[in-house]
Amino acid sequence: MSCRFVPPGHHVSRRSRAVRQAPRFALLCAAAALTFQLTGCAVGPDYHKPAAAVPESYKEAPEGWKTAQPADTADRGPWWLIYDDAQLNGLMDQLNASNQTVAQYAAAYRQARALVGEARAAYFPVVSASFSGSRARSPARVSNSNSNGFTGSGSISNNVNLGLDATWEPDLWGKVSRTVSAQEAGQQGAAADLANARLSAQATLAQTWFALRSLDAQQKLLDDTVAAYQKSLQLTQNQYAQGVAGRADVIQAQTQLQSAQAAAIDNGVARAQDEHAIAVLVGKPASAFSIPASALTATPPTVPVTMPSALLERRPDIASAERKAAAANEQIGIAISAFFPTLTLSASGGFESSVLSQLLSMPSRFWTLGPSLAATVFDAGLRRAQTEAARAAYDQQVAAYRQTVLAAFQDVEDNLASQRILAQEIVVQQQAVESAQHALRIVTNEYKAGTTDYQNVLSSQTTAFTAQQKLASIAGQRMVSSVGLVKALGGGWDVSQMDQETGGVAAPAPVAASDAAASGAQGIAPSSHGAMQDAAMQGARPQ
């Protein structure tokens, strides 16, 4: 919208009277706008949370497990403290500060939060100011007596403009309010996505950590097995030197030892990969990060299990899917509002003069007020198609929400079943280890006495080693499954935290080479949480 300034002598008195009447027009315009705003209605369907199938209880819950009490389901903060592992706590601190995936979702949340402010700006008028100046020369006039001559040398005029424009579109049909609601739902969904990304990264770190410790335990078993096979080879060589055993027995014992040595070396590949994965999770270069070996000694803590209905409030991925459905519902109303006319209120005013010193004088003032009403008469079905597309998008988000709920219950049931079955399996496997070791001792003594051949010794050694390796593997699986159950139950998160999320996680700076080398040399440093850890352990006490 342009601003005009009237030069002196151009009906100044009439414009001056108009200027004196401007406040009346402004009040009338404001009253009309307020009336439209109050009487405006939001077209389109109101949002209702989609219904989802929720079971009354978990089928795979172990017998005797007690449903968590309200105090147990309260936010425990750092959920990983229930494992009472200082080294894991230190790694979690590094992840929360430096994980690049979490930083991406934090930036996406801040973007969603800014979009809410952008949508709310449509509630208010847009005001713009302008200032311009020009200098023009007009051509000389042609003489009436002599067509080939001119009179005068033309004229030079100056023009200076100073203006202020304002436009506002009242939210008659709820387009702005629904846009704001859609962006607010998007912000909450982004907060839930951020929480889900953080929880996933934390759970992946904990699972990888316990998998690495399980590999350390298996490495110790392999090293002990290699030492035992070396003794067995020495025994066979002694038997061969005395003529009791044959050359084939020595070759078999040597082959078994070499196979165990190869397995011990191969175990290092998986451990190195887990160590590198942890480095990436905590935001450090894999080449400058190391974790000292230490066998797994932890056992899974008892995780309080909430009612299935509470899972809808505890899982950030479910909350995110529900918020996406809410945002899609608001888009339907936005599409429907296009069927109705739009009202735009505009006003402009300012000063215009040919003399700069007289620019801000009363005779140089001018103003204009005017509403405009616009409606689309024909669009070849565009708005109807957009509305149908919005409805289909909403149905898609509802289906995605229900699918997320179903997958969440499957996740819980899978981990409950895993915990229950592995707890039973580890008892039986421990018995199998004891039986295999007892059989190995008997066969070894018989071989020393010359009452059995070396093939029985090899078979017993293989059985004992396999049973021990299986036991170590099950122990690691139980810890990994325990973390999976905590994650499946939502960790320490609650849906109320969507409105408390700040998204303050900035993109971490690259780790300097000197810092990375220092971190690699020091390995991982234990983190001291003090009373927080004690409180967390109390909040997650076994039922």
Coordinates of C-alpha atoms in Angstrom, one line a residue:
M1 CA 0.0 0.0 0.0
S2 CA 1.4 3.4 -1.0
C3 CA 1.5 6.5 1.1
R4 CA 0.7 9.9 -0.4
F5 CA 1.5 13.3 0.9
V6 CA -0.5 16.3 -0.4
P7 CA 1.6 19.3 -1.5
P8 CA 0.6 22.7 -0.1
G9 CA -2.3 24.3 -1.8
H10 CA -4.1 21.1 -2.7
H11 CA -7.3 21.3 -0.7
V12 CA -5.5 21.5 2.6
S13 CA -8.5 22.8 4.5
R14 CA -10.7 19.8 3.4
R15 CA -8.0 17.3 4.4
S16 CA -7.4 19.1 7.6
R17 CA -11.1 18.5 8.4
A18 CA -10.7 14.9 7.5
V19 CA -7.7 14.6 9.7
R20 CA -9.7 15.8 12.6
Q21 CA -12.3 13.1 11.9
A22 CA -9.7 10.4 11.7
P23 CA -10.0 9.3 15.3
R24 CA -13.7 8.6 14.8
F25 CA -13.0 6.4 11.8
A26 CA -10.2 4.6 13.6
L27 CA -12.5 3.9 16.6
L28 CA -15.2 2.7 14.2
C29 CA -12.7 0.4 12.4
A30 CA -11.4 -1.0 15.7
A31 CA -15.0 -1.6 17.0
A32 CA -15.9 -3.4 13.8
A33 CA -12.7 -5.5 13.9
L34 CA -13.4 -6.4 17.5
T35 CA -17.0 -7.4 16.7
F36 CA -15.8 -9.6 13.8
Q37 CA -13.2 -11.1 16.1
L38 CA -15.6 -11.9 18.8
T39 CA -18.3 -13.3 16.5
G40 CA -15.9 -15.2 14.4
C41 CA -16.2 -19.0 14.5
A42 CA -13.7 -21.8 13.8
V43 CA -15.0 -24.0 11.0
G44 CA -14.0 -27.6 10.7
P45 CA -14.1 -30.6 13.1
D46 CA -13.0 -30.3 16.7
Y47 CA -10.2 -32.7 17.7
H48 CA -10.8 -35.7 19.9
K49 CA -8.0 -38.1 20.8
P50 CA -8.3 -41.2 18.6
A51 CA -9.4 -44.3 20.3
A52 CA -6.9 -47.1 20.5
A53 CA -7.1 -50.7 21.7
V54 CA -5.6 -51.0 25.1
P55 CA -5.4 -54.4 26.9
E56 CA -6.3 -54.6 30.6
S57 CA -3.0 -56.3 31.5
Y58 CA 0.2 -57.6 30.0
K59 CA 0.1 -61.3 29.0
E60 CA 3.8 -61.9 29.4
A61 CA 4.2 -60.3 32.8
P62 CA 6.1 -62.8 35.0
E63 CA 4.0 -64.5 37.7
G64 CA 4.2 -62.7 41.0
W65 CA 5.1 -59.3 39.5
K66 CA 3.4 -56.5 41.2
T67 CA 1.8 -53.6 39.4
A68 CA 3.8 -50.4 40.0
Q69 CA 2.4 -47.9 42.5
P70 CA 2.0 -44.2 41.7
A71 CA 5.3 -43.4 43.5
D72 CA 7.0 -45.9 41.3
T73 CA 5.8 -44.4 38.1
A74 CA 6.8 -40.9 39.0
D75 CA 9.6 -39.4 36.9
R76 CA 12.9 -40.9 38.2
G77 CA 15.0 -38.6 36.1
P78 CA 18.1 -40.5 34.9
W79 CA 16.5 -44.0 34.6
W80 CA 19.9 -45.7 34.0
L81 CA 20.9 -45.1 37.6
I82 CA 18.9 -48.2 38.6
Y83 CA 21.9 -50.3 37.2
D84 CA 24.3 -48.7 39.7
D85 CA 27.1 -48.5 37.2
A86 CA 29.3 -45.5 37.6
Q87 CA 31.0 -45.9 34.3
L88 CA 27.7 -46.1 32.5
N89 CA 26.6 -43.0 34.3
G90 CA 29.6 -41.1 33.0
L91 CA 28.9 -42.2 29.5
M92 CA 25.3 -41.1 29.7
D93 CA 26.5 -37.6 30.8
Q94 CA 28.6 -37.4 27.7
L95 CA 25.8 -38.6 25.5
N96 CA 23.3 -36.1 26.9
A97 CA 25.8 -33.3 26.2
S98 CA 27.3 -34.4 22.9
N99 CA 25.1 -36.8 20.9
Q100 CA 24.7 -35.5 17.4
T101 CA 21.3 -37.2 16.8
V102 CA 19.8 -35.6 19.9
A103 CA 21.2 -32.3 18.8
Q104 CA 19.4 -32.6 15.5
Y105 CA 16.0 -33.2 17.2
A106 CA 16.7 -30.4 19.6
A107 CA 17.2 -28.0 16.7
A108 CA 14.0 -29.4 15.1
Y109 CA 12.1 -28.6 18.3
R110 CA 13.4 -25.1 18.4
Q111 CA 12.3 -24.7 14.8
A112 CA 8.8 -26.0 15.7
R113 CA 8.7 -23.6 18.7
A114 CA 9.6 -20.7 16.4
L115 CA 6.8 -21.7 14.0
V116 CA 4.3 -21.3 16.8
G117 CA 5.4 -17.7 17.2
E118 CA 5.2 -17.2 13.4
A119 CA 1.6 -18.5 13.4
R120 CA 0.5 -16.3 16.4
A121 CA 1.8 -13.2 14.6
A122 CA -1.2 -13.5 12.3
Y123 CA -3.5 -12.4 15.2
F124 CA -2.0 -8.9 15.0
P125 CA -1.9 -6.2 12.3
V126 CA 1.1 -5.7 10.1
V127 CA 2.4 -2.2 10.3
S128 CA 5.0 -0.8 8.0
A129 CA 6.7 2.6 7.6
S130 CA 8.2 4.3 4.6
F131 CA 10.1 7.4 3.7
S132 CA 10.9 8.6 0.2
G133 CA 12.0 11.7 -1.6
S134 CA 12.1 12.7 -5.3
R135 CA 13.1 15.7 -7.4
A136 CA 11.6 16.0 -11.0
R137 CA 12.0 18.5 -13.9
S138 CA 9.1 19.1 -16.3
P139 CA 9.7 20.2 -19.9
A140 CA 9.2 23.8 -21.1
R141 CA 5.8 24.8 -22.6
V142 CA 5.5 25.4 -26.4
S143 CA 4.8 29.0 -27.4
N144 CA 1.4 29.6 -29.1
S145 CA 2.8 32.3 -31.5
N146 CA 5.8 30.4 -32.6
S147 CA 5.5 26.6 -32.9
N148 CA 9.2 26.3 -33.2
G149 CA 10.0 28.2 -30.0
F150 CA 9.7 27.5 -26.3
T151 CA 8.8 29.8 -23.4
G152 CA 10.6 29.2 -20.1
S153 CA 13.1 26.6 -19.2
G154 CA 10.7 24.1 -17.6
S155 CA 10.0 23.6 -13.9
I156 CA 11.6 21.6 -11.1
S157 CA 9.5 20.1 -8.3
N158 CA 10.4 18.3 -5.1
N159 CA 8.3 15.7 -3.3
V160 CA 9.0 14.2 0.2
N161 CA 6.9 11.3 1.6
L162 CA 6.7 9.9 5.1
G163 CA 4.0 7.3 5.7
L164 CA 2.7 4.5 7.9
D165 CA 0.6 1.6 6.6
A166 CA -1.4 -1.0 8.6
T167 CA -3.3 -4.1 7.4
W168 CA -5.1 -6.7 9.5
E169 CA -7.2 -9.7 8.6
P170 CA -9.6 -10.7 11.4
D171 CA -9.8 -14.4 12.1
L172 CA -13.5 -14.8 11.1
W173 CA -13.5 -18.5 10.4
G174 CA -10.8 -19.7 12.7
K175 CA -8.0 -20.1 10.1
V176 CA -5.4 -18.4 12.3
S177 CA -6.5 -20.1 15.5
R178 CA -6.4 -23.5 13.9
T179 CA -3.0 -22.7 12.4
V180 CA -1.7 -21.8 15.8
S181 CA -3.2 -25.0 17.3
A182 CA -1.6 -27.0 14.5
Q183 CA 1.8 -25.5 15.1
E184 CA 1.4 -25.9 18.9
A185 CA 0.6 -29.6 18.4
G186 CA 3.6 -29.7 16.1
Q187 CA 5.8 -28.2 18.8
Q188 CA 4.6 -30.7 21.3
G189 CA 5.2 -33.5 18.8
A190 CA 8.7 -32.2 18.2
A191 CA 9.3 -32.2 22.0
A192 CA 8.1 -35.8 22.1
D193 CA 10.3 -36.7 19.1
L194 CA 13.3 -35.1 20.9
A195 CA 12.5 -37.1 24.1
N196 CA 12.2 -40.3 22.0
A197 CA 15.5 -39.6 20.2
R198 CA 17.2 -39.0 23.6
L199 CA 15.6 -42.1 25.1
S200 CA 16.5 -44.2 22.1
A201 CA 20.1 -43.0 22.2
Q202 CA 20.4 -43.6 25.9
A203 CA 18.9 -47.1 25.6
T204 CA 21.2 -48.0 22.7
L205 CA 24.2 -46.8 24.7
A206 CA 23.1 -48.9 27.8
Q207 CA 22.4 -52.0 25.6
T208 CA 25.7 -51.6 23.8
W209 CA 27.5 -51.1 27.1
F210 CA 26.2 -54.3 28.5
A211 CA 26.8 -56.2 25.3
L212 CA 30.4 -55.0 25.4
R213 CA 30.7 -56.2 29.0
S214 CA 29.2 -59.5 28.0
L215 CA 31.9 -59.8 25.3
D216 CA 34.5 -59.0 28.0
A217 CA 33.1 -61.8 30.1
Q218 CA 33.3 -64.2 27.1
Q219 CA 36.8 -63.0 26.4
K220 CA 37.8 -64.0 29.9
L221 CA 36.2 -67.4 29.4
L222 CA 38.0 -67.8 26.1
D223 CA 41.3 -66.9 27.7
D224 CA 40.7 -69.3 30.5
T225 CA 39.7 -72.0 28.0
V226 CA 42.9 -71.4 26.0
A227 CA 44.9 -71.8 29.2
A228 CA 43.0 -75.0 30.0
Y229 CA 43.6 -76.4 26.5
Q230 CA 47.3 -75.6 26.8
K231 CA 47.4 -77.8 29.9
S232 CA 45.5 -80.5 28.1
L233 CA 47.9 -80.4 25.2
Q234 CA 50.8 -80.7 27.6
L235 CA 49.2 -83.6 29.3
T236 CA 48.7 -85.3 25.9
Q237 CA 52.3 -84.7 24.9
N238 CA 53.4 -86.3 28.2
Q239 CA 51.2 -89.3 27.6
Y240 CA 52.5 -89.6 24.1
A241 CA 56.1 -89.4 25.4
Q242 CA 55.4 -92.3 27.7
G243 CA 53.8 -94.3 24.9
V244 CA 50.4 -94.2 26.5
A245 CA 48.8 -91.9 23.9
G246 CA 49.0 -91.9 20.1
R247 CA 50.3 -89.1 17.8
A248 CA 46.7 -88.5 16.7
D249 CA 45.8 -87.4 20.3
V250 CA 48.5 -84.8 20.3
I251 CA 47.3 -83.4 16.9
Q252 CA 43.7 -83.3 18.1
A253 CA 44.7 -81.4 21.3
Q254 CA 46.8 -79.0 19.3
T255 CA 43.9 -78.4 16.9
Q256 CA 41.5 -77.7 19.7
L257 CA 43.9 -75.2 21.3
Q258 CA 44.4 -73.4 18.1
S259 CA 40.6 -73.2 17.5
A260 CA 40.1 -71.7 20.9
Q261 CA 42.9 -69.2 20.3
A262 CA 41.2 -68.2 17.0
A263 CA 37.9 -67.8 18.8
A264 CA 39.5 -65.5 21.4
I265 CA 40.9 -63.3 18.7
D266 CA 37.6 -63.2 16.8
N267 CA 35.8 -62.1 19.9
G268 CA 37.8 -58.9 19.7
V269 CA 36.2 -57.9 16.4
A270 CA 32.7 -57.6 18.0
R271 CA 34.1 -55.9 21.0
A272 CA 35.9 -53.3 18.9
Q273 CA 32.7 -52.6 17.0
D274 CA 30.7 -52.1 20.2
E275 CA 33.4 -49.8 21.5
H276 CA 33.3 -47.7 18.3
A277 CA 29.5 -47.5 18.5
I278 CA 29.7 -46.2 22.0
A279 CA 32.2 -43.5 20.9
V280 CA 29.8 -42.3 18.2
L281 CA 26.9 -42.2 20.7
V282 CA 28.8 -40.0 23.1
G283 CA 30.0 -37.7 20.3
K284 CA 33.7 -38.7 20.1
P285 CA 35.9 -40.0 17.3
A286 CA 36.1 -43.8 17.5
S287 CA 39.9 -43.6 16.8
A288 CA 40.5 -41.7 20.0
F289 CA 38.2 -43.5 22.4
S290 CA 38.7 -46.7 24.4
I291 CA 37.1 -48.6 27.2
P292 CA 39.2 -50.8 29.5
A293 CA 38.0 -54.4 29.6
S294 CA 36.0 -55.5 32.6
A295 CA 33.8 -58.6 32.8
L296 CA 30.0 -58.3 33.2
T297 CA 29.0 -58.7 36.9
A298 CA 25.6 -56.8 36.9
T299 CA 22.2 -58.5 37.2
P300 CA 19.0 -57.0 35.9
P301 CA 17.1 -55.0 38.5
T302 CA 13.4 -55.5 38.9
V303 CA 11.6 -52.9 36.7
P304 CA 8.2 -51.7 38.0
V305 CA 5.6 -52.4 35.3
T306 CA 2.8 -49.8 34.9
M307 CA -0.7 -50.6 33.8
P308 CA -1.1 -50.8 30.0
S309 CA -3.3 -47.7 29.9
A310 CA -0.4 -45.7 31.4
L311 CA 1.8 -46.6 28.5
L312 CA 0.0 -44.1 26.4
E313 CA 1.3 -41.4 28.7
R314 CA 4.8 -42.8 29.2
R315 CA 6.0 -43.4 25.7
P316 CA 7.2 -40.3 23.8
D317 CA 6.7 -42.0 20.4
I318 CA 3.0 -42.5 21.2
A319 CA 2.7 -38.9 22.3
S320 CA 4.4 -37.7 19.1
A321 CA 2.0 -39.8 17.0
E322 CA -1.0 -38.4 18.8
R323 CA 0.2 -34.8 18.4
K324 CA 0.7 -35.4 14.7
A325 CA -3.0 -36.5 14.5
A326 CA -4.1 -33.4 16.4
A327 CA -2.1 -31.1 13.9
A328 CA -3.6 -33.0 10.9
N329 CA -7.1 -32.4 12.3
E330 CA -6.5 -28.6 12.5
Q331 CA -5.4 -28.7 8.8
I332 CA -9.0 -29.8 7.9
G333 CA -10.4 -26.6 9.5
I334 CA -7.8 -24.5 7.7
A335 CA -8.8 -26.1 4.4
I336 CA -12.5 -25.6 5.0
S337 CA -12.0 -21.9 5.9
A338 CA -10.9 -21.3 2.3
F339 CA -14.6 -21.7 1.3
F340 CA -15.5 -18.5 3.2
P341 CA -14.7 -14.8 2.3
T342 CA -11.9 -13.0 3.9
L343 CA -12.1 -9.5 5.4
T344 CA -9.1 -7.2 5.4
L345 CA -8.9 -3.9 7.3
S346 CA -6.4 -1.4 6.1
A347 CA -5.3 2.1 7.1
S348 CA -2.6 4.4 6.0
G349 CA -1.5 7.9 6.9
G350 CA 1.4 10.2 6.9
F351 CA 2.8 13.4 5.5
E352 CA 3.6 14.6 2.0
S353 CA 5.1 17.9 1.0
S354 CA 7.3 19.6 -1.6
V355 CA 9.2 21.4 1.1
L356 CA 11.1 19.3 3.6
S357 CA 10.8 21.9 6.4
Q358 CA 7.0 21.8 6.0
L359 CA 6.8 17.9 5.9
L360 CA 5.5 17.5 9.5
S361 CA 3.0 20.3 9.5
M362 CA -0.7 19.8 9.8
P363 CA -1.6 20.8 6.2
S364 CA 0.7 18.0 4.9
R365 CA -1.1 15.2 6.8
F366 CA -3.3 12.7 5.1
W367 CA -5.0 9.4 6.0
T368 CA -7.1 6.6 4.5
L369 CA -9.2 3.8 6.0
G370 CA -10.9 1.0 4.2
P371 CA -12.1 -2.6 4.6
S372 CA -12.1 -5.1 1.7
L373 CA -14.0 -8.3 1.4
A374 CA -12.8 -11.1 -1.0
A375 CA -14.1 -14.5 -1.8
T376 CA -13.2 -17.2 -4.4
V377 CA -16.1 -17.7 -6.8
F378 CA -14.6 -20.5 -9.0
D379 CA -11.5 -22.7 -8.5
A380 CA -12.4 -25.8 -10.5
G381 CA -12.7 -27.9 -7.3
L382 CA -9.4 -26.9 -5.8
R383 CA -10.7 -26.2 -2.3
R384 CA -12.8 -29.3 -2.2
A385 CA -9.8 -31.4 -3.2
Q386 CA -7.6 -29.7 -0.6
T387 CA -10.2 -30.5 2.1
E388 CA -10.4 -34.1 1.0
A389 CA -6.6 -34.3 1.1
A390 CA -6.6 -32.8 4.6
R391 CA -9.1 -35.4 5.8
A392 CA -7.1 -38.2 4.2
A393 CA -4.0 -36.9 5.9
Y394 CA -5.8 -36.9 9.2
D395 CA -7.0 -40.5 8.7
Q396 CA -3.4 -41.5 7.9
Q397 CA -2.1 -39.9 11.1
V398 CA -4.8 -41.7 13.1
A399 CA -3.8 -45.0 11.6
A400 CA -0.2 -44.2 12.4
Y401 CA -1.0 -43.4 16.0
R402 CA -2.9 -46.7 16.5
Q403 CA -0.1 -48.6 14.8
T404 CA 2.4 -46.9 17.2
V405 CA 0.3 -48.0 20.1
L406 CA 0.1 -51.6 18.9
A407 CA 3.8 -51.7 18.3
A408 CA 4.4 -50.2 21.8
F409 CA 2.4 -53.0 23.5
Q410 CA 4.3 -55.6 21.3
D411 CA 7.6 -54.0 22.5
V412 CA 6.6 -54.3 26.1
E413 CA 5.3 -57.9 25.7
D414 CA 8.5 -58.9 23.8
N415 CA 10.8 -57.6 26.6
L416 CA 8.6 -59.0 29.4
A417 CA 8.7 -62.4 27.7
S418 CA 12.4 -62.1 27.2
Q419 CA 13.1 -61.3 30.8
R420 CA 10.8 -64.0 32.1
I421 CA 12.2 -66.7 29.8
L422 CA 15.9 -65.7 30.1
A423 CA 15.5 -65.8 33.9
Q424 CA 14.4 -69.4 33.7
E425 CA 16.9 -70.3 31.1
I426 CA 19.9 -68.9 33.0
V427 CA 19.0 -71.2 36.0
V428 CA 18.9 -74.3 33.8
Q429 CA 22.1 -73.2 31.9
Q430 CA 24.0 -72.8 35.2
Q431 CA 23.1 -76.3 36.1
A432 CA 24.2 -77.4 32.6
V433 CA 27.6 -75.7 33.2
E434 CA 28.0 -77.5 36.5
S435 CA 27.2 -80.8 35.0
A436 CA 29.5 -80.3 32.1
Q437 CA 32.4 -79.3 34.3
H438 CA 31.8 -82.3 36.6
A439 CA 31.7 -84.7 33.6
L440 CA 35.0 -83.1 32.3
R441 CA 36.7 -83.7 35.6
I442 CA 35.7 -87.4 35.5
V443 CA 36.7 -88.0 31.9
T444 CA 40.1 -86.2 32.4
N445 CA 40.9 -88.4 35.4
E446 CA 39.9 -91.5 33.4
Y447 CA 42.2 -90.4 30.6
K448 CA 45.1 -89.9 33.0
A449 CA 44.4 -93.4 34.3
G450 CA 44.4 -94.8 30.8
T451 CA 40.8 -96.1 31.0
T452 CA 39.3 -94.0 28.2
D453 CA 40.6 -92.5 25.0
Y454 CA 41.3 -88.8 24.2
Q455 CA 38.2 -88.4 22.0
N456 CA 36.0 -88.5 25.1
V457 CA 38.2 -85.8 26.7
L458 CA 37.8 -83.6 23.6
S459 CA 34.0 -84.1 23.6
S460 CA 33.7 -83.2 27.3
Q461 CA 35.9 -80.1 26.9
T462 CA 33.8 -78.9 24.0
T463 CA 30.6 -79.5 25.9
A464 CA 31.9 -77.6 29.0
F465 CA 33.2 -74.7 26.9
T466 CA 29.9 -74.4 24.9
A467 CA 27.8 -74.4 28.1
Q468 CA 30.0 -71.7 29.8
Q469 CA 29.9 -69.6 26.6
K470 CA 26.1 -69.9 26.5
L471 CA 25.8 -68.9 30.1
A472 CA 27.8 -65.8 29.5
S473 CA 25.8 -64.9 26.5
I474 CA 22.5 -65.3 28.3
A475 CA 23.7 -63.0 31.1
G476 CA 24.4 -60.4 28.5
Q477 CA 21.1 -60.9 26.8
R478 CA 19.3 -60.4 30.1
M479 CA 20.9 -57.0 30.7
V480 CA 20.2 -55.9 27.1
S481 CA 16.6 -57.1 27.5
S482 CA 16.3 -55.3 30.8
V483 CA 17.3 -52.0 29.2
G484 CA 14.8 -52.8 26.4
L485 CA 12.0 -53.2 28.9
V486 CA 12.8 -49.8 30.5
K487 CA 12.8 -48.2 27.1
A488 CA 9.6 -49.9 26.1
L489 CA 7.9 -48.5 29.3
G490 CA 9.0 -45.0 28.4
G491 CA 12.1 -44.7 30.7
G492 CA 11.6 -41.8 33.1
W493 CA 9.5 -39.8 30.7
D494 CA 5.9 -38.5 31.0
V495 CA 3.6 -36.8 28.6
S496 CA 3.5 -33.7 30.8
Q497 CA 7.1 -33.1 29.9
M498 CA 6.2 -32.0 26.4
D499 CA 5.3 -28.6 27.7
Q500 CA 8.4 -28.4 29.8
E501 CA 10.9 -29.2 27.1
T502 CA 13.2 -26.4 26.3
G503 CA 15.1 -27.9 23.4
G504 CA 18.2 -26.3 24.8
V505 CA 20.6 -29.0 23.4
A506 CA 22.8 -27.1 21.0
A507 CA 24.8 -28.8 18.3
P508 CA 28.0 -30.0 20.0
A509 CA 31.3 -28.5 18.9
P510 CA 33.8 -30.9 17.3
V511 CA 36.1 -32.6 19.8
A512 CA 39.6 -31.2 19.6
A513 CA 42.4 -33.6 18.8
S514 CA 44.1 -33.0 22.2
D515 CA 40.8 -33.5 24.1
A516 CA 40.0 -36.6 22.1
A517 CA 43.5 -38.1 22.8
A518 CA 43.0 -37.3 26.5
S519 CA 39.6 -39.0 26.5
G520 CA 41.0 -42.0 24.8
A521 CA 43.9 -42.2 27.2
Q522 CA 41.7 -41.9 30.2
G523 CA 39.0 -44.2 28.9
I524 CA 35.8 -43.4 30.7
A525 CA 35.5 -41.5 33.9
P526 CA 33.0 -42.5 36.6
S527 CA 30.3 -39.9 37.2
S528 CA 29.3 -38.9 40.7
H529 CA 25.6 -38.4 41.2
G530 CA 25.5 -38.7 45.0
A531 CA 22.0 -38.3 46.5
M532 CA 20.4 -38.3 43.0
Q533 CA 21.5 -41.9 42.4
D534 CA 20.3 -43.0 45.8
A535 CA 16.9 -41.4 45.2
A536 CA 16.7 -43.1 41.8
M537 CA 17.5 -46.5 43.2
Q538 CA 14.8 -46.0 45.9
G539 CA 12.3 -45.0 43.2
A540 CA 13.1 -48.1 41.2
R541 CA 13.2 -50.6 44.1
P542 CA 12.1 -54.1 43.3
Q543 CA 8.4 -54.9 43.9

